[in-house]
Coordinates of C-alpha atoms in Angstrom, one line a residue:
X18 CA 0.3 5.7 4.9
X19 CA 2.6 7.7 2.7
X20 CA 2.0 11.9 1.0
X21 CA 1.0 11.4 -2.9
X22 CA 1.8 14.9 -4.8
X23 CA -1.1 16.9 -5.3
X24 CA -3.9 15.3 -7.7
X25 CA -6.8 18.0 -8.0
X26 CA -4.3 21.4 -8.4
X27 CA -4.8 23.1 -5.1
X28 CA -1.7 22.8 -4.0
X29 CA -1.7 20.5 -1.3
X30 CA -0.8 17.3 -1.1
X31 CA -2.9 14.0 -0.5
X32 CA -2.5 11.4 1.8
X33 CA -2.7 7.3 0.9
X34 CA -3.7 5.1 3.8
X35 CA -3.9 1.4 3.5
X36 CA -5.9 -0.6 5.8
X37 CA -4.9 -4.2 4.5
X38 CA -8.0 -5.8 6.6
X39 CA -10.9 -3.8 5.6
X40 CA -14.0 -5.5 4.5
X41 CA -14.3 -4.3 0.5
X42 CA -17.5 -3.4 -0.7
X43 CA -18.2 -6.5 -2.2
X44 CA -17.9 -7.8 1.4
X45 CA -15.0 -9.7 1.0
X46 CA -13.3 -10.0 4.3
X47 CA -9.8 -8.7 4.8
X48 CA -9.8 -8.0 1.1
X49 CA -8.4 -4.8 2.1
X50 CA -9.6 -1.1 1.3
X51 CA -7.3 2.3 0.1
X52 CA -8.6 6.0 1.3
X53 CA -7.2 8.4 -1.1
X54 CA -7.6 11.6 1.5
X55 CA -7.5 15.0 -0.6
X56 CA -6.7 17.6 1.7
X57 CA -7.1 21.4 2.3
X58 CA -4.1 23.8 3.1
X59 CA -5.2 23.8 6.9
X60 CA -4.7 19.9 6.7
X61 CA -8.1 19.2 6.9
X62 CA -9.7 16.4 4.8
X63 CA -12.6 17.7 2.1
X64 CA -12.8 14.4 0.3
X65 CA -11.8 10.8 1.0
X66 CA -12.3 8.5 -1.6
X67 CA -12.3 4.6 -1.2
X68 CA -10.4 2.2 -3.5
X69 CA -11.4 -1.4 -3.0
X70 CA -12.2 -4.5 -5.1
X71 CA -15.3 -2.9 -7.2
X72 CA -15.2 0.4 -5.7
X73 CA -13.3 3.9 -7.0
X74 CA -12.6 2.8 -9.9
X75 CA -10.1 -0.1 -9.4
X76 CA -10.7 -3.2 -11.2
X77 CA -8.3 -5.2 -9.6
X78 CA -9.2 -9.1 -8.8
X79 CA -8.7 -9.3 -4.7
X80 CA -10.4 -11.6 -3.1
X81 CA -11.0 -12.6 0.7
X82 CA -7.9 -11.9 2.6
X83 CA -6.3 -10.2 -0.3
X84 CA -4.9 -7.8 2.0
X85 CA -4.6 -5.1 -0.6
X86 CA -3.8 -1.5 0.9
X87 CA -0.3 -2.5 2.0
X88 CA 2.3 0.0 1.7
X89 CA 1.3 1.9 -0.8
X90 CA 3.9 4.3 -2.4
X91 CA 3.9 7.3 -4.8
X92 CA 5.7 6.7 -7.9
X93 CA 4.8 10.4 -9.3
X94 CA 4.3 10.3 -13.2
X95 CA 5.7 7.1 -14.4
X96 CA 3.9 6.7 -18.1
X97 CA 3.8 10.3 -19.0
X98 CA -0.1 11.0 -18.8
X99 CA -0.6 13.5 -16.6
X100 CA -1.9 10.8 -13.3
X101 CA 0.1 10.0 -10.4
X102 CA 1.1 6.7 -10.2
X103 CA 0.7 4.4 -7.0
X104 CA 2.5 1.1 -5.6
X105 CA 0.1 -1.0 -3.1
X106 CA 0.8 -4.6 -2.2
X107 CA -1.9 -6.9 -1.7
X108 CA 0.3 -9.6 0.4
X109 CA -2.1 -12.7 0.0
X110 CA -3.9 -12.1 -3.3
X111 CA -4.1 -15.7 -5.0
X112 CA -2.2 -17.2 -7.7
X113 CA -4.3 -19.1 -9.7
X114 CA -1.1 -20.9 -11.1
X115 CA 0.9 -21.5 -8.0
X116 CA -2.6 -22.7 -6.2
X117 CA -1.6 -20.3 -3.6
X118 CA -1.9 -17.0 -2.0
X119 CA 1.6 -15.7 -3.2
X120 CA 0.2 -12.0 -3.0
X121 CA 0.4 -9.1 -5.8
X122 CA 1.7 -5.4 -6.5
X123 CA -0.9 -3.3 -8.3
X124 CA -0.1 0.3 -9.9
X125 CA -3.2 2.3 -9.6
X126 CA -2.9 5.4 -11.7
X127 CA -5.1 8.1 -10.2
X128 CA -7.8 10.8 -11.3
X129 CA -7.3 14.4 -9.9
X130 CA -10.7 13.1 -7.6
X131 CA -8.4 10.5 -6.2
X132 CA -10.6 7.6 -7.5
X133 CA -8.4 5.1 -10.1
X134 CA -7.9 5.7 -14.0
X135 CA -6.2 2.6 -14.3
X136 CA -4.3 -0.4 -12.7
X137 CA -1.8 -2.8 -13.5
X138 CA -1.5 -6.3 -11.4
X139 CA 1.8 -7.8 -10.8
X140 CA 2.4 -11.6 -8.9
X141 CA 5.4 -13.3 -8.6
X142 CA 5.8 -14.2 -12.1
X143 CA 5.9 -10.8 -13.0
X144 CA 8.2 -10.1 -10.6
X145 CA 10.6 -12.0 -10.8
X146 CA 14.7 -11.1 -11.9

């Protein structure tokens, strides 16, 4: 779980919680699932959008036991458009050229709704020094 900044311009701030071993709405088990939980002053939830493989906008390519939801992290403005940026790891996505689950990090870069403008996928090519 971690605060994003504000998204929609009420002045409170969101909340992202992973939970790594959702079922997506694809169905994929463990595939994982994001809740991007807009909040009221009074802490109170008015909205909770879901980001999962094929679902809130996020185009990502998880897959069973993706795990994707894991730790995600603000990164506020990173590219200068106006979205919030967000880290979340998807620990066993597969690497089509390692033949193996080596996992990912995907950027989502969010809508003032919460759903996703954009992501980016990084493996362990991209990744590494």
């Amino acid at each position: 779980m971690a605060r994003v900044p504000d998204l929609d311009g009420d002045g409170t701030p969101e909340l992202a919680v992973g939970a790594p071993f959702a079922q997506a709405a694809t169905g994929n088990a463990n595939s994982g699932v994001l809740w991007i939980l807009r909040l009221i002053p009074d802490g109170f939830v008015k909205a909770e959008p879901r980001v999962s493989q094929g679902e809130g906008g996020f185009l990502g390519a998880t897959g069973n036991s993706s795990i994707f939801g894991a730790e995600p992290t603000p990164l506020g403005d990173i590219d200068g458009d106006g979205r919030q940026e967000l880290a979340v790891g998807a620990t066993r996505t597969f690497d089509f050229v390692a033949n193996d689950f080596k996992g990912a990090l995907y950027i989502l870069s969010l809508n003032p709704d919460g759903s996703v403008a954009n992501d980016w996928q990084f493996g362990p090519a991209e990744l590494a020094p």
